PDB file of C-alpha atoms in Angstrom:
ATOM      1  CA  MET E  21      16.591 -27.850 -28.831  1.00 42.00           C
ATOM      2  CA  GLY E  22      15.668 -26.046 -31.878  1.00 43.00           C
ATOM      3  CA  SER E  23      12.049 -23.829 -30.600  1.00 47.00           C
ATOM      4  CA  THR E  24       9.741 -24.233 -27.887  1.00 51.00           C
ATOM      5  CA  GLY E  25       5.960 -24.795 -27.962  1.00 48.00           C
ATOM      6  CA  PRO E  26       3.135 -26.394 -25.900  1.00 44.00           C
ATOM      7  CA  SER E  27       4.206 -29.627 -24.113  1.00 50.00           C
ATOM      8  CA  ASN E  28       1.449 -31.433 -22.884  1.00 58.00           C
ATOM      9  CA  ASP E  29      -0.232 -28.480 -22.218  1.00 79.00           C
ATOM     10  CA  GLN E  30       2.353 -27.319 -19.818  1.00 92.00           C
ATOM     11  CA  PRO E  31       2.939 -23.581 -19.467  1.00 97.00           C
ATOM     12  CA  THR E  32       6.377 -22.140 -20.384  1.00 98.00           C
ATOM     13  CA  LEU E  33       8.601 -20.117 -18.672  1.00 98.00           C
ATOM     14  CA  LEU E  34      11.219 -18.555 -20.556  1.00 98.00           C
ATOM     15  CA  VAL E  35      14.495 -16.905 -19.088  1.00 98.00           C
ATOM     16  CA  LEU E  36      16.967 -14.552 -21.287  1.00 98.00           C
ATOM     17  CA  ARG E  37      20.507 -14.714 -20.233  1.00 98.00           C
ATOM     18  CA  ALA E  38      22.630 -15.082 -23.658  1.00 96.00           C
ATOM     19  CA  LEU E  39      26.234 -14.137 -21.685  1.00 96.00           C
ATOM     20  CA  LYS E  40      28.752 -16.666 -20.437  1.00 95.00           C
ATOM     21  CA  LEU E  41      29.532 -19.024 -18.018  1.00 96.00           C
ATOM     22  CA  GLY E  42      29.631 -16.591 -14.940  1.00 95.00           C
ATOM     23  CA  ASP E  43      26.999 -14.870 -15.882  1.00 96.00           C
ATOM     24  CA  LEU E  44      24.912 -18.344 -15.725  1.00 98.00           C
ATOM     25  CA  LEU E  45      26.143 -19.109 -12.378  1.00 97.00           C
ATOM     26  CA  VAL E  46      25.507 -15.718 -10.511  1.00 97.00           C
ATOM     27  CA  ALA E  47      21.960 -15.857 -11.820  1.00 98.00           C
ATOM     28  CA  VAL E  48      21.468 -19.857 -10.324  1.00 98.00           C
ATOM     29  CA  PRO E  49      20.151 -18.174  -6.988  1.00 98.00           C
ATOM     30  CA  ALA E  50      17.330 -16.914  -9.175  1.00 98.00           C
ATOM     31  CA  LEU E  51      16.784 -19.848 -11.355  1.00 98.00           C
ATOM     32  CA  HIS E  52      16.139 -21.849  -8.077  1.00 98.00           C
ATOM     33  CA  ALA E  53      13.681 -19.406  -7.053  1.00 98.00           C
ATOM     34  CA  LEU E  54      11.966 -19.630 -10.408  1.00 98.00           C
ATOM     35  CA  ARG E  55      11.745 -23.292 -10.504  1.00 98.00           C
ATOM     36  CA  ARG E  56      10.250 -23.434  -6.455  1.00 98.00           C
ATOM     37  CA  ALA E  57       7.862 -20.316  -7.662  1.00 98.00           C
ATOM     38  CA  PHE E  58       6.695 -22.064 -10.822  1.00 98.00           C
ATOM     39  CA  PRO E  59       6.719 -26.105 -10.219  1.00 97.00           C
ATOM     40  CA  GLY E  60       4.147 -26.958 -12.947  1.00 97.00           C
ATOM     41  CA  HIS E  61       5.470 -24.805 -15.548  1.00 98.00           C
ATOM     42  CA  ARG E  62       8.579 -26.349 -18.690  1.00 98.00           C
ATOM     43  CA  LEU E  63      11.734 -24.229 -17.944  1.00 98.00           C
ATOM     44  CA  VAL E  64      13.650 -22.779 -20.637  1.00 98.00           C
ATOM     45  CA  TYR E  65      17.024 -20.988 -20.308  1.00 98.00           C
ATOM     46  CA  ALA E  66      17.932 -19.022 -23.650  1.00 98.00           C
ATOM     47  CA  GLY E  67      21.539 -19.003 -23.888  1.00 98.00           C
ATOM     48  CA  PRO E  68      25.201 -20.037 -25.519  1.00 97.00           C
ATOM     49  CA  ALA E  69      24.008 -23.742 -26.655  1.00 97.00           C
ATOM     50  CA  TRP E  70      27.786 -24.303 -25.012  1.00 96.00           C
ATOM     51  CA  LEU E  71      26.507 -23.640 -21.403  1.00 97.00           C
ATOM     52  CA  ALA E  72      24.145 -27.167 -21.811  1.00 96.00           C
ATOM     53  CA  ASP E  73      26.411 -29.076 -19.793  1.00 95.00           C
ATOM     54  CA  VAL E  74      26.290 -26.601 -16.610  1.00 96.00           C
ATOM     55  CA  LEU E  75      22.703 -25.569 -16.894  1.00 97.00           C
ATOM     56  CA  GLU E  76      21.755 -29.275 -16.324  1.00 97.00           C
ATOM     57  CA  LEU E  77      23.354 -28.735 -12.830  1.00 97.00           C
ATOM     58  CA  VAL E  78      21.190 -26.151 -11.930  1.00 97.00           C
ATOM     59  CA  GLY E  79      18.608 -28.647 -12.304  1.00 96.00           C
ATOM     60  CA  GLY E  80      14.832 -28.223 -14.178  1.00 97.00           C
ATOM     61  CA  PHE E  81      15.921 -26.101 -16.953  1.00 98.00           C
ATOM     62  CA  GLU E  82      16.573 -26.870 -20.644  1.00 97.00           C
ATOM     63  CA  LEU E  83      18.320 -24.869 -22.910  1.00 98.00           C
ATOM     64  CA  LEU E  84      17.210 -22.817 -25.856  1.00 98.00           C
ATOM     65  CA  PRO E  85      20.513 -21.800 -27.779  1.00 97.00           C
ATOM     66  CA  ALA E  86      20.706 -17.527 -28.198  1.00 96.00           C
ATOM     67  CA  ASN E  87      24.065 -16.135 -28.488  1.00 89.00           C
ATOM     68  CA  GLY E  88      23.324 -12.693 -28.108  1.00 89.00           C
ATOM     69  CA  LEU E  89      20.686 -10.356 -28.849  1.00 94.00           C
ATOM     70  CA  GLU E  90      20.988 -10.188 -33.003  1.00 93.00           C
ATOM     71  CA  MET E  91      18.401 -12.966 -33.673  1.00 93.00           C
ATOM     72  CA  PRO E  92      14.857 -13.422 -32.472  1.00 94.00           C
ATOM     73  CA  LEU E  93      14.275 -16.739 -30.235  1.00 96.00           C
ATOM     74  CA  ALA E  94      13.281 -19.565 -32.407  1.00 95.00           C
ATOM     75  CA  VAL E  95       9.966 -19.550 -30.313  1.00 95.00           C
ATOM     76  CA  ALA E  96       6.771 -19.464 -31.570  1.00 94.00           C
ATOM     77  CA  PRO E  97       4.882 -16.497 -30.576  1.00 93.00           C
ATOM     78  CA  GLY E  98       2.330 -16.915 -27.769  1.00 94.00           C
ATOM     79  CA  THR E  99       3.510 -20.458 -26.721  1.00 96.00           C
ATOM     80  CA  VAL E 100       5.354 -18.299 -23.613  1.00 98.00           C
ATOM     81  CA  ASP E 101       3.437 -17.800 -20.443  1.00 98.00           C
ATOM     82  CA  ILE E 102       5.988 -16.166 -18.852  1.00 98.00           C
ATOM     83  CA  ALA E 103       8.882 -14.522 -19.652  1.00 97.00           C
ATOM     84  CA  VAL E 104      12.012 -13.189 -17.763  1.00 98.00           C
ATOM     85  CA  ASN E 105      14.634 -10.738 -18.935  1.00 97.00           C
ATOM     86  CA  MET E 106      17.568 -11.619 -16.991  1.00 97.00           C
ATOM     87  CA  HIS E 107      20.062 -10.577 -19.652  1.00 97.00           C
ATOM     88  CA  GLY E 108      19.993  -6.785 -19.172  1.00 94.00           C
ATOM     89  CA  ARG E 109      17.513  -3.726 -18.949  1.00 91.00           C
ATOM     90  CA  GLY E 110      18.345  -2.575 -22.566  1.00 90.00           C
ATOM     91  CA  PRO E 111      15.249  -2.458 -25.333  1.00 92.00           C
ATOM     92  CA  GLU E 112      17.077  -5.072 -27.352  1.00 95.00           C
ATOM     93  CA  SER E 113      16.694  -7.859 -24.656  1.00 95.00           C
ATOM     94  CA  THR E 114      13.146  -6.490 -23.493  1.00 94.00           C
ATOM     95  CA  SER E 115      12.222  -6.763 -27.135  1.00 94.00           C
ATOM     96  CA  LEU E 116      13.099  -9.981 -27.929  1.00 95.00           C
ATOM     97  CA  LEU E 117      10.834 -11.061 -25.027  1.00 96.00           C
ATOM     98  CA  GLU E 118       7.995  -8.823 -25.777  1.00 95.00           C
ATOM     99  CA  ALA E 119       7.816 -10.307 -29.414  1.00 95.00           C
ATOM    100  CA  LEU E 120       7.162 -13.363 -27.707  1.00 96.00           C
ATOM    101  CA  GLY E 121       3.686 -12.295 -26.597  1.00 96.00           C
ATOM    102  CA  ALA E 122       4.042 -13.909 -23.068  1.00 96.00           C
ATOM    103  CA  ARG E 123       1.005 -13.640 -20.737  1.00 96.00           C
ATOM    104  CA  ARG E 124       3.431 -12.162 -18.133  1.00 96.00           C
ATOM    105  CA  LEU E 125       6.740 -10.454 -18.673  1.00 96.00           C
ATOM    106  CA  ILE E 126       9.156  -9.739 -15.733  1.00 96.00           C
ATOM    107  CA  THR E 127      12.147  -7.336 -16.280  1.00 95.00           C
ATOM    108  CA  HIS E 128      13.561  -4.194 -14.768  1.00 95.00           C
ATOM    109  CA  GLY E 129      11.350  -1.008 -15.509  1.00 90.00           C
ATOM    110  CA  ALA E 130       8.230   0.156 -16.738  1.00 80.00           C
ATOM    111  CA  ALA E 131       7.995  -2.459 -19.609  1.00 76.00           C
ATOM    112  CA  GLY E 132       7.356  -5.232 -16.896  1.00 74.00           C
ATOM    113  CA  GLY E 133       6.155  -3.365 -13.979  1.00 85.00           C
ATOM    114  CA  GLY E 134       9.628  -4.168 -12.701  1.00 91.00           C
ATOM    115  CA  PRO E 135      12.038  -2.527 -10.062  1.00 95.00           C
ATOM    116  CA  PRO E 136      14.478   0.336 -11.323  1.00 94.00           C
ATOM    117  CA  TRP E 137      18.045  -0.889 -12.311  1.00 95.00           C
ATOM    118  CA  VAL E 138      20.929  -0.159  -9.791  1.00 95.00           C
ATOM    119  CA  GLU E 139      24.324   0.053 -11.219  1.00 91.00           C
ATOM    120  CA  GLN E 140      26.345  -0.647  -8.331  1.00 91.00           C
ATOM    121  CA  MET E 141      24.408  -3.745  -7.211  1.00 96.00           C
ATOM    122  CA  HIS E 142      26.080  -7.541  -6.510  1.00 97.00           C
ATOM    123  CA  GLU E 143      24.740  -9.610  -9.939  1.00 97.00           C
ATOM    124  CA  ARG E 144      23.230 -12.401  -7.351  1.00 98.00           C
ATOM    125  CA  GLU E 145      21.349  -9.657  -5.574  1.00 98.00           C
ATOM    126  CA  ARG E 146      20.283  -7.821  -8.761  1.00 98.00           C
ATOM    127  CA  TRP E 147      18.183 -10.710 -10.372  1.00 98.00           C
ATOM    128  CA  THR E 148      16.847 -11.832  -6.594  1.00 98.00           C
ATOM    129  CA  ARG E 149      15.923  -8.301  -6.174  1.00 98.00           C
ATOM    130  CA  LEU E 150      13.928  -8.432  -9.737  1.00 97.00           C
ATOM    131  CA  LEU E 151      12.140 -11.438  -8.273  1.00 98.00           C
ATOM    132  CA  ARG E 152      11.214 -10.570  -5.111  1.00 98.00           C
ATOM    133  CA  TRP E 153       9.886  -7.100  -6.647  1.00 96.00           C
ATOM    134  CA  HIS E 154       7.759  -9.473  -8.680  1.00 96.00           C
ATOM    135  CA  GLY E 155       6.655 -11.343  -5.565  1.00 96.00           C
ATOM    136  CA  ILE E 156       8.768 -14.416  -5.825  1.00 98.00           C
ATOM    137  CA  ASP E 157      10.687 -15.399  -3.088  1.00 98.00           C
ATOM    138  CA  ALA E 158      14.180 -15.363  -3.932  1.00 98.00           C
ATOM    139  CA  ASP E 159      17.640 -16.019  -1.780  1.00 98.00           C
ATOM    140  CA  PRO E 160      20.900 -14.843  -2.980  1.00 98.00           C
ATOM    141  CA  LEU E 161      23.282 -16.876  -1.581  1.00 97.00           C
ATOM    142  CA  ASP E 162      21.351 -20.010  -3.043  1.00 98.00           C
ATOM    143  CA  VAL E 163      24.146 -20.723  -4.893  1.00 97.00           C
ATOM    144  CA  ARG E 164      24.370 -24.709  -5.010  1.00 96.00           C
ATOM    145  CA  LEU E 165      24.770 -26.681  -8.378  1.00 97.00           C
ATOM    146  CA  SER E 166      24.084 -30.381  -8.354  1.00 96.00           C
ATOM    147  CA  ARG E 167      27.285 -32.641  -8.515  1.00 91.00           C
ATOM    148  CA  PRO E 168      28.316 -33.791 -12.126  1.00 89.00           C
ATOM    149  CA  VAL E 169      27.606 -37.366 -12.813  1.00 81.00           C
ATOM    150  CA  ALA E 170      30.777 -37.849 -14.450  1.00 63.00           C
ATOM    151  CA  SER E 171      34.295 -37.055 -13.217  1.00 61.00           C
ATOM    152  CA  PRO E 172      37.299 -36.507 -15.551  1.00 55.00           C
ATOM    153  CA  PRO E 173      40.022 -39.105 -14.838  1.00 51.00           C
ATOM    154  CA  VAL E 174      42.197 -36.339 -13.242  1.00 53.00           C
ATOM    155  CA  ALA E 175      39.477 -35.747 -10.500  1.00 44.00           C
ATOM    156  CA  SER E 176      38.642 -39.367  -9.764  1.00 42.00           C
ATOM    157  CA  SER E 177      42.502 -40.225  -9.208  1.00 51.00           C
ATOM    158  CA  THR E 178      43.057 -36.898  -7.461  1.00 59.00           C
ATOM    159  CA  PRO E 179      40.211 -35.671  -5.988  1.00 63.00           C
ATOM    160  CA  ALA E 180      41.980 -33.169  -4.307  1.00 84.00           C
ATOM    161  CA  ALA E 181      43.531 -31.285  -7.061  1.00 94.00           C
ATOM    162  CA  ALA E 182      44.678 -27.739  -6.661  1.00 97.00           C
ATOM    163  CA  VAL E 183      43.345 -26.210  -9.751  1.00 97.00           C
ATOM    164  CA  VAL E 184      45.033 -23.093 -11.281  1.00 98.00           C
ATOM    165  CA  HIS E 185      42.839 -21.501 -13.765  1.00 98.00           C
ATOM    166  CA  VAL E 186      45.226 -19.345 -15.993  1.00 98.00           C
ATOM    167  CA  GLY E 187      42.961 -17.808 -18.594  1.00 95.00           C
ATOM    168  CA  ALA E 188      40.014 -15.292 -18.935  1.00 95.00           C
ATOM    169  CA  ALA E 189      37.763 -14.085 -21.398  1.00 91.00           C
ATOM    170  CA  PHE E 190      39.593 -10.244 -21.745  1.00 95.00           C
ATOM    171  CA  GLY E 191      42.978  -9.530 -21.340  1.00 96.00           C
ATOM    172  CA  SER E 192      42.110  -7.106 -18.490  1.00 97.00           C
ATOM    173  CA  ARG E 193      41.348 -10.355 -16.637  1.00 97.00           C
ATOM    174  CA  LEU E 194      44.711 -12.090 -17.406  1.00 98.00           C
ATOM    175  CA  TRP E 195      47.078 -12.080 -14.234  1.00 98.00           C
ATOM    176  CA  PRO E 196      50.828 -12.532 -15.601  1.00 98.00           C
ATOM    177  CA  GLU E 197      51.747 -15.805 -16.598  1.00 98.00           C
ATOM    178  CA  ALA E 198      55.023 -15.709 -14.258  1.00 98.00           C
ATOM    179  CA  ARG E 199      52.690 -15.116 -11.357  1.00 98.00           C
ATOM    180  CA  PHE E 200      50.366 -18.138 -11.874  1.00 98.00           C
ATOM    181  CA  ALA E 201      53.613 -20.212 -12.414  1.00 98.00           C
ATOM    182  CA  ALA E 202      55.023 -18.864  -9.209  1.00 98.00           C
ATOM    183  CA  VAL E 203      51.975 -20.153  -7.369  1.00 98.00           C
ATOM    184  CA  ALA E 204      51.448 -23.163  -8.974  1.00 98.00           C
ATOM    185  CA  ALA E 205      55.337 -24.210  -8.331  1.00 98.00           C
ATOM    186  CA  ALA E 206      54.511 -23.122  -4.532  1.00 98.00           C
ATOM    187  CA  LEU E 207      51.341 -25.338  -4.373  1.00 98.00           C
ATOM    188  CA  ASN E 208      53.400 -28.335  -6.239  1.00 97.00           C
ATOM    189  CA  GLY E 209      56.108 -27.547  -3.649  1.00 97.00           C
ATOM    190  CA  ALA E 210      53.388 -28.350  -0.797  1.00 96.00           C
ATOM    191  CA  GLY E 211      52.495 -31.774  -2.097  1.00 95.00           C
ATOM    192  CA  HIS E 212      49.706 -30.758  -4.171  1.00 96.00           C
ATOM    193  CA  LYS E 213      48.417 -32.511  -7.567  1.00 96.00           C
ATOM    194  CA  VAL E 214      48.291 -29.275  -9.450  1.00 97.00           C
ATOM    195  CA  VAL E 215      46.280 -29.028 -12.899  1.00 97.00           C
ATOM    196  CA  LEU E 216      46.473 -25.929 -15.067  1.00 97.00           C
ATOM    197  CA  THR E 217      42.888 -25.118 -16.689  1.00 97.00           C
ATOM    198  CA  GLY E 218      41.584 -22.876 -19.359  1.00 96.00           C
ATOM    199  CA  SER E 219      39.991 -23.167 -22.802  1.00 95.00           C
ATOM    200  CA  ALA E 220      41.274 -24.599 -25.858  1.00 95.00           C
ATOM    201  CA  ASP E 221      42.221 -21.203 -26.706  1.00 96.00           C
ATOM    202  CA  GLU E 222      44.260 -20.729 -23.626  1.00 97.00           C
ATOM    203  CA  ARG E 223      45.886 -24.195 -24.117  1.00 97.00           C
ATOM    204  CA  GLU E 224      49.328 -22.837 -25.179  1.00 98.00           C
ATOM    205  CA  ARG E 225      49.473 -20.610 -22.001  1.00 98.00           C
ATOM    206  CA  ALA E 226      48.947 -22.984 -19.733  1.00 98.00           C
ATOM    207  CA  LEU E 227      51.414 -24.945 -21.164  1.00 98.00           C
ATOM    208  CA  ARG E 228      53.852 -21.932 -20.898  1.00 98.00           C
ATOM    209  CA  VAL E 229      52.734 -21.863 -17.136  1.00 98.00           C
ATOM    210  CA  ALA E 230      53.291 -25.265 -16.383  1.00 98.00           C
ATOM    211  CA  ARG E 231      56.986 -25.116 -18.182  1.00 98.00           C
ATOM    212  CA  ARG E 232      57.672 -22.261 -16.221  1.00 98.00           C
ATOM    213  CA  ALA E 233      56.659 -23.914 -12.680  1.00 98.00           C
ATOM    214  CA  GLY E 234      58.448 -26.992 -13.384  1.00 98.00           C
ATOM    215  CA  LEU E 235      55.312 -28.931 -14.256  1.00 98.00           C
ATOM    216  CA  PRO E 236      55.105 -31.648 -16.495  1.00 97.00           C
ATOM    217  CA  ASP E 237      52.538 -31.323 -19.869  1.00 96.00           C
ATOM    218  CA  THR E 238      50.156 -33.689 -18.288  1.00 95.00           C
ATOM    219  CA  ALA E 239      49.403 -31.153 -15.772  1.00 96.00           C
ATOM    220  CA  VAL E 240      47.892 -29.254 -18.252  1.00 97.00           C
ATOM    221  CA  VAL E 241      43.942 -29.885 -18.912  1.00 95.00           C
ATOM    222  CA  ALA E 242      43.129 -26.841 -20.907  1.00 96.00           C
ATOM    223  CA  GLY E 243      41.006 -27.525 -23.887  1.00 93.00           C
ATOM    224  CA  SER E 244      40.743 -31.019 -23.620  1.00 91.00           C
ATOM    225  CA  GLN E 245      37.786 -31.198 -21.123  1.00 89.00           C
ATOM    226  CA  PRO E 246      34.250 -30.947 -21.773  1.00 91.00           C
ATOM    227  CA  LEU E 247      32.315 -28.279 -19.555  1.00 93.00           C
ATOM    228  CA  SER E 248      31.110 -31.337 -17.296  1.00 92.00           C
ATOM    229  CA  GLU E 249      34.657 -32.292 -17.192  1.00 92.00           C
ATOM    230  CA  PHE E 250      35.443 -28.807 -15.639  1.00 94.00           C
ATOM    231  CA  ALA E 251      32.819 -28.776 -13.318  1.00 94.00           C
ATOM    232  CA  ALA E 252      33.468 -32.169 -11.847  1.00 93.00           C
ATOM    233  CA  LEU E 253      37.152 -31.180 -11.468  1.00 94.00           C
ATOM    234  CA  VAL E 254      36.462 -27.951  -9.728  1.00 95.00           C
ATOM    235  CA  SER E 255      33.834 -29.600  -7.704  1.00 94.00           C
ATOM    236  CA  GLU E 256      36.224 -31.880  -5.972  1.00 93.00           C
ATOM    237  CA  ALA E 257      39.240 -29.584  -5.919  1.00 95.00           C
ATOM    238  CA  GLY E 258      41.501 -28.900  -2.943  1.00 96.00           C
ATOM    239  CA  VAL E 259      41.880 -25.177  -3.967  1.00 98.00           C
ATOM    240  CA  VAL E 260      41.309 -23.014  -6.764  1.00 98.00           C
ATOM    241  CA  VAL E 261      43.513 -19.936  -7.624  1.00 98.00           C
ATOM    242  CA  SER E 262      41.645 -17.947 -10.746  1.00 98.00           C
ATOM    243  CA  ALA E 263      40.885 -14.724 -11.892  1.00 97.00           C
ATOM    244  CA  ASP E 264      37.078 -13.225 -11.903  1.00 96.00           C
ATOM    245  CA  THR E 265      36.009 -16.286 -14.255  1.00 96.00           C
ATOM    246  CA  GLY E 266      33.481 -18.979 -14.339  1.00 96.00           C
ATOM    247  CA  ALA E 267      36.116 -20.850 -12.461  1.00 97.00           C
ATOM    248  CA  ALA E 268      35.573 -18.741  -9.621  1.00 97.00           C
ATOM    249  CA  HIS E 269      32.247 -18.871  -9.454  1.00 97.00           C
ATOM    250  CA  LEU E 270      32.191 -22.899  -9.692  1.00 97.00           C
ATOM    251  CA  ALA E 271      34.515 -22.869  -6.929  1.00 98.00           C
ATOM    252  CA  ALA E 272      31.694 -20.967  -4.745  1.00 97.00           C
ATOM    253  CA  ALA E 273      28.929 -23.110  -6.136  1.00 97.00           C
ATOM    254  CA  TYR E 274      30.906 -25.719  -4.412  1.00 97.00           C
ATOM    255  CA  ALA E 275      31.889 -23.984  -1.352  1.00 97.00           C
ATOM    256  CA  ARG E 276      35.710 -25.206  -2.520  1.00 97.00           C
ATOM    257  CA  PRO E 277      38.507 -22.786  -1.191  1.00 98.00           C
ATOM    258  CA  SER E 278      39.587 -20.333  -3.864  1.00 98.00           C
ATOM    259  CA  VAL E 279      41.534 -17.731  -4.129  1.00 98.00           C
ATOM    260  CA  VAL E 280      40.118 -14.891  -6.594  1.00 98.00           C
ATOM    261  CA  LEU E 281      41.911 -12.243  -8.308  1.00 98.00           C
ATOM    262  CA  PHE E 282      40.034  -8.997  -9.214  1.00 98.00           C
ATOM    263  CA  GLY E 283      40.717  -6.382 -12.145  1.00 97.00           C
ATOM    264  CA  PRO E 284      38.656  -4.139 -13.883  1.00 97.00           C
ATOM    265  CA  ALA E 285      35.460  -6.048 -12.456  1.00 96.00           C
ATOM    266  CA  THR E 286      34.699  -5.094  -8.635  1.00 97.00           C
ATOM    267  CA  PRO E 287      34.252  -8.144  -5.815  1.00 97.00           C
ATOM    268  CA  GLU E 288      31.243  -6.042  -4.628  1.00 97.00           C
ATOM    269  CA  GLN E 289      29.476  -6.480  -7.643  1.00 96.00           C
ATOM    270  CA  TRP E 290      31.084  -9.934  -8.853  1.00 97.00           C
ATOM    271  CA  GLY E 291      32.481 -11.425  -5.813  1.00 97.00           C
ATOM    272  CA  PRO E 292      31.920 -14.742  -4.260  1.00 97.00           C
ATOM    273  CA  PRO E 293      29.275 -15.469  -1.229  1.00 97.00           C
ATOM    274  CA  PRO E 294      30.679 -16.177   2.542  1.00 96.00           C
ATOM    275  CA  GLY E 295      32.719 -19.278   2.215  1.00 96.00           C
ATOM    276  CA  PRO E 296      36.212 -20.494   2.001  1.00 98.00           C
ATOM    277  CA  HIS E 297      37.079 -17.829  -0.313  1.00 98.00           C
ATOM    278  CA  ILE E 298      39.768 -14.602  -0.413  1.00 98.00           C
ATOM    279  CA  VAL E 299      39.325 -12.124  -3.074  1.00 98.00           C
ATOM    280  CA  LEU E 300      42.298 -10.245  -4.226  1.00 98.00           C
ATOM    281  CA  THR E 301      42.686  -6.969  -5.860  1.00 98.00           C
ATOM    282  CA  ARG E 302      44.095  -3.094  -5.546  1.00 98.00           C
ATOM    283  CA  PRO E 303      40.596  -1.166  -6.136  1.00 97.00           C
ATOM    284  CA  GLU E 304      42.387   2.129  -5.474  1.00 98.00           C
ATOM    285  CA  LEU E 305      44.387   1.175  -9.093  1.00 98.00           C
ATOM    286  CA  ARG E 306      41.328   0.013 -10.924  1.00 97.00           C
ATOM    287  CA  ARG E 307      40.829   1.560 -14.494  1.00 97.00           C
ATOM    288  CA  GLY E 308      37.705  -0.508 -14.821  1.00 96.00           C
ATOM    289  CA  ASP E 309      38.023  -1.073 -18.515  1.00 96.00           C
ATOM    290  CA  VAL E 310      36.591  -4.804 -19.003  1.00 94.00           C
ATOM    291  CA  PHE E 311      37.220  -5.238 -22.702  1.00 94.00           C
ATOM    292  CA  ALA E 312      40.987  -3.688 -22.278  1.00 96.00           C
ATOM    293  CA  ALA E 313      43.802  -5.948 -23.969  1.00 96.00           C
ATOM    294  CA  GLU E 314      46.312  -5.326 -21.351  1.00 97.00           C
ATOM    295  CA  PRO E 315      45.536  -6.401 -17.740  1.00 97.00           C
ATOM    296  CA  ASP E 316      43.668  -3.755 -14.972  1.00 98.00           C
ATOM    297  CA  PRO E 317      45.831  -2.131 -12.964  1.00 98.00           C
ATOM    298  CA  ALA E 318      44.184  -3.294  -9.792  1.00 98.00           C
ATOM    299  CA  LEU E 319      44.852  -6.923 -11.152  1.00 98.00           C
ATOM    300  CA  LEU E 320      48.558  -6.193 -11.587  1.00 98.00           C
ATOM    301  CA  GLY E 321      48.539  -4.619  -8.066  1.00 98.00           C
ATOM    302  CA  VAL E 322      47.863  -8.473  -6.373  1.00 98.00           C
ATOM    303  CA  SER E 323      51.431  -9.866  -5.903  1.00 98.00           C
ATOM    304  CA  VAL E 324      52.327 -13.697  -5.837  1.00 98.00           C
ATOM    305  CA  GLN E 325      53.317 -12.749  -2.098  1.00 98.00           C
ATOM    306  CA  ASP E 326      49.501 -11.610  -2.174  1.00 98.00           C
ATOM    307  CA  ALA E 327      48.461 -15.150  -3.349  1.00 98.00           C
ATOM    308  CA  LEU E 328      50.792 -17.298  -1.390  1.00 98.00           C
ATOM    309  CA  ALA E 329      49.266 -15.336   1.769  1.00 98.00           C
ATOM    310  CA  ALA E 330      45.591 -16.186   1.070  1.00 98.00           C
ATOM    311  CA  LEU E 331      46.356 -19.777   0.315  1.00 98.00           C
ATOM    312  CA  ARG E 332      48.219 -19.992   3.662  1.00 98.00           C
ATOM    313  CA  GLU E 333      45.144 -18.330   5.351  1.00 98.00           C
ATOM    314  CA  LEU E 334      43.277 -21.135   3.701  1.00 98.00           C
ATOM    315  CA  GLY E 335      45.566 -23.807   5.234  1.00 97.00           C
ATOM    316  CA  VAL E 336      46.592 -25.028   1.764  1.00 95.00           C
ATOM    317  CA  LEU E 337      50.573 -24.134   1.914  1.00 95.00           C
TER     318      LEU E 337
END
């Protein structure tokens, strides 16, 4: 959609969160809460256009393309009834929403009469706490997503595929290729159909991992799937092995067994909810520079044997 405006006199609630897939997925409990609290409102999520397929799985929200905070939102002033800042706490995001002239602004701090920002807090709790402060009941463990309607061929033919997600947005989260290959080889040796995932930019990395693991290039689907098919693959996976990325959050949303490798970020802030998920990290080594080009020492401190032990604990190996 290009702009928002009145729709059959239905009031509009707009959520600003112009961030990545994992950021959308940790906000799902708050989005569910808003849908329940405002059933008569048109619900709009301002975020990157490429997230549309997954936003559809949240249910009830339409997408308004918004990449970052540099440009004003394509919304006519005065057409939004409630504006919710789930992007952050800074003046840039707050100013974008204040420009809409909404009747009600839900945000942290004085601008919206909201709670003070707490730095060390799980992201799911951060946004549900914001809503509860404003009188909206919200459960931080309400992470569920609807099942994708369409399934990719690999998911339909192999519903219990072992998904090894080799990519990450930043170098600080990239576990070494040789270690991913060793895990993929072990899963393959245990009889699992191994599928290597990632973005189009990560396809060559995935191919190198596959070849090192003794897998055919056909095991690599990185860069060949729309986001809806990736979500379908994870929703049916037998296990997911991933760094702290959107793949890990999808595994949590569908309660699929997962091993999540943490580097610069902390599990206390970004980790999965209770379930068949095992987090691996070396917190005493953490440097914490998310934007670093090299893997964080906390991630490098996780060995192949650590990952295999976690898979055995999950009953996968």
